[in-house]
Coordinates of C-alpha atoms in Angstrom, one line a residue:
X1 CA 15.5 15.3 3.5
X2 CA 16.1 13.4 0.6
X3 CA 13.1 10.8 -1.5
X4 CA 15.1 7.6 -0.5
X5 CA 15.7 9.4 3.3
X6 CA 12.3 10.5 4.3
X7 CA 10.5 5.9 2.1
X8 CA 13.5 5.0 4.6
X9 CA 11.9 7.1 7.7
X10 CA 8.5 7.1 7.7
X11 CA 7.6 3.9 4.8
X12 CA 9.6 1.3 6.4
X13 CA 8.6 -1.6 6.5
X14 CA 5.1 -0.9 4.5
X15 CA 3.7 -3.6 2.9
X16 CA 3.5 -3.4 -1.0
X17 CA 2.3 -4.7 -4.0
X18 CA 5.4 -5.7 -6.2
X19 CA 5.1 -7.3 -10.5
X20 CA 6.7 -9.4 -12.2
X21 CA 6.6 -9.1 -16.4
X22 CA 3.8 -11.6 -16.6
X23 CA 1.8 -8.9 -14.1
X24 CA 1.3 -10.9 -11.4
X25 CA 0.9 -9.4 -8.2
X26 CA 3.1 -10.1 -4.9
X27 CA 2.9 -8.8 -2.1
X28 CA 5.9 -7.6 -0.3
X29 CA 7.4 -5.3 3.1
X30 CA 9.8 -3.4 2.2
X31 CA 12.6 -3.1 4.5
X32 CA 15.1 -0.1 3.2
X33 CA 16.7 1.9 0.4
X34 CA 19.9 2.1 0.0
X35 CA 21.8 5.1 -1.3
X36 CA 23.3 3.1 -3.7
X37 CA 20.2 2.3 -5.4
X38 CA 20.1 -1.8 -3.7
X39 CA 16.5 -2.1 -2.6
X40 CA 15.8 -4.2 0.3
X41 CA 12.5 -6.2 0.4
X42 CA 10.7 -9.0 2.6
X43 CA 8.8 -12.1 0.7
X44 CA 6.9 -15.3 2.0
X45 CA 7.1 -14.9 -2.1
X46 CA 10.4 -17.1 -3.3
X47 CA 12.2 -15.3 -6.2
X48 CA 15.3 -16.6 -8.0
X49 CA 18.1 -14.5 -8.9
X50 CA 17.5 -12.5 -11.9
X51 CA 14.2 -11.8 -11.3
X52 CA 12.6 -8.3 -12.3
X53 CA 9.9 -6.4 -10.2
X54 CA 8.8 -3.2 -10.6
X55 CA 7.4 -1.5 -6.7
X56 CA 5.2 1.5 -7.0
X57 CA 6.0 2.9 -3.1
X58 CA 3.4 5.7 -1.8
X59 CA 5.2 9.3 -1.3
X60 CA 2.7 11.9 -0.4
X61 CA 0.8 12.6 -3.1
X62 CA 2.8 10.7 -6.2
X63 CA 3.9 7.7 -6.4
X64 CA 7.6 5.8 -7.1
X65 CA 8.0 3.7 -9.6
X66 CA 11.2 1.4 -9.2
X67 CA 12.0 -1.4 -11.4
X68 CA 14.9 -4.1 -10.3
X69 CA 16.8 -7.0 -10.3
X70 CA 17.3 -9.8 -7.8
X71 CA 20.8 -10.2 -7.2
X72 CA 20.7 -11.8 -3.5
X73 CA 18.6 -13.2 -1.3
X74 CA 18.4 -14.4 2.2
X75 CA 15.7 -16.0 3.6
X76 CA 13.3 -14.0 3.0
X77 CA 14.6 -10.7 2.1
X78 CA 15.7 -9.8 -1.2
X79 CA 18.2 -7.2 -2.2
X80 CA 17.0 -5.4 -5.8
X81 CA 19.2 -3.6 -7.6
X82 CA 17.4 -1.1 -9.2
X83 CA 17.8 -0.3 -13.2
X84 CA 18.6 3.6 -13.6
X85 CA 15.5 4.7 -13.7
X86 CA 13.0 5.5 -11.5
X87 CA 9.5 6.9 -12.1
X88 CA 7.3 9.7 -10.0
X89 CA 3.7 9.5 -11.3
X90 CA 0.4 10.9 -10.1
X91 CA -1.2 8.8 -7.3
X92 CA -4.2 10.5 -7.0
X93 CA -6.6 12.3 -10.1
X94 CA -8.7 14.0 -7.3
X95 CA -7.8 15.3 -4.8
X96 CA -7.5 14.1 -1.1
X97 CA -10.4 15.3 2.1
X98 CA -9.8 15.0 5.4
X99 CA -12.3 12.5 6.8
X100 CA -13.2 10.9 10.9
X101 CA -15.3 9.0 10.8
X102 CA -15.5 4.9 12.6
X103 CA -16.5 2.0 10.0
X104 CA -16.2 -1.8 11.0
X105 CA -15.3 -4.8 9.0
X106 CA -16.1 -8.7 10.3
X107 CA -16.5 -6.8 13.4
X108 CA -13.7 -5.1 13.8
X109 CA -13.3 -1.0 14.5
X110 CA -11.9 1.1 11.4
X111 CA -11.8 4.9 11.3
X112 CA -11.5 6.6 8.3
X113 CA -8.6 8.9 8.9
X114 CA -8.6 10.5 4.8
X115 CA -10.9 10.1 1.3
X116 CA -10.7 10.2 -2.2
X117 CA -13.6 10.0 -4.8
X118 CA -12.6 6.8 -4.9
X119 CA -11.0 5.7 -1.9
X120 CA -9.6 6.2 1.2
X121 CA -7.1 5.9 4.2
X122 CA -7.4 4.3 7.6
X123 CA -6.2 2.5 10.3
X124 CA -7.6 -0.4 11.1
X125 CA -6.5 -2.9 14.4
X126 CA -6.6 -5.8 12.0
X127 CA -4.6 -7.0 9.0
X128 CA -6.3 -7.0 6.0
X129 CA -4.9 -8.6 3.4
X130 CA -3.7 -7.1 0.0
X131 CA -5.8 -7.2 -3.5
X132 CA -8.2 -8.6 -0.9
X133 CA -12.0 -7.4 -0.5
X134 CA -13.6 -7.0 2.4
X135 CA -17.4 -5.6 3.3
X136 CA -17.3 -2.7 4.9
X137 CA -20.1 -0.8 7.0
X138 CA -20.2 3.4 7.5
X139 CA -23.5 4.3 9.2
X140 CA -25.2 0.9 8.3
X141 CA -24.0 1.3 4.6
X142 CA -21.8 -1.6 3.7
X143 CA -19.8 -1.1 0.9
X144 CA -16.5 -3.3 -0.8
X145 CA -12.8 -2.1 0.3
X146 CA -9.9 -3.2 -1.6
X147 CA -6.4 -2.6 0.2
X148 CA -3.8 -1.0 -1.8
X149 CA -1.1 -1.3 0.5
X150 CA -0.7 -1.0 4.2
X151 CA 1.9 -0.1 7.2
X152 CA 2.6 -1.6 10.2
X153 CA 2.5 2.0 12.4
X154 CA 2.6 1.5 16.7
X155 CA -0.1 -1.1 16.9
X156 CA -2.3 -0.9 14.5
X157 CA -2.5 -1.2 10.5
X158 CA -2.3 1.9 8.4
X159 CA -4.2 1.2 4.4
X160 CA -4.7 2.7 1.3
X161 CA -8.1 1.3 0.3
X162 CA -9.5 1.7 -3.3
X163 CA -13.7 1.2 -3.3
X164 CA -15.2 -1.5 -5.7
X165 CA -16.2 -0.6 -9.2
X166 CA -19.8 -1.5 -7.7
X167 CA -20.1 0.4 -4.9
X168 CA -19.0 4.0 -5.9
X169 CA -22.3 4.6 -6.4
X170 CA -22.7 4.0 -3.1
X171 CA -19.7 5.5 -1.4
X172 CA -20.2 8.6 -3.7
X173 CA -23.7 9.1 -2.5
X174 CA -22.2 8.6 1.5
X175 CA -19.7 11.1 0.8
X176 CA -22.5 13.7 -0.1
X177 CA -20.1 14.0 -3.4

């Protein structure tokens, strides 16, 4: 299976952040990547033809970086022609570990499914906005997390989060690292 086939099969519908040349963040939803290098995204933000966007797509233990230019628009769907260079960036500097623990945010239950020294992956029935800060409670301890990507899978959200800098010490104490 190629990386494009993997992304289209497993990550179609993922919400991620796109950046422009001015480092502005936009929440976009990946629809698919065609074999000819055309990337289809959906966004509530409006982009003009010619707008260049950078997408960082989490693929296994790496981050696929794609830069493309909007060349066609159909309602909220945008079609990007990718530039010839695509980069694969190492995503995690530290190891991830399976970690099954319940947590709560705003009276909603979460399930933490894997962790690292600076982040986690969770399941949530409630949607969380990307790049927003959320206070969650784990065993009566409160930490702040920031969702970096999310995908809706079979009636539940799987969300990749980083732990805020202010909460890192407490987070590492919770993990006993």
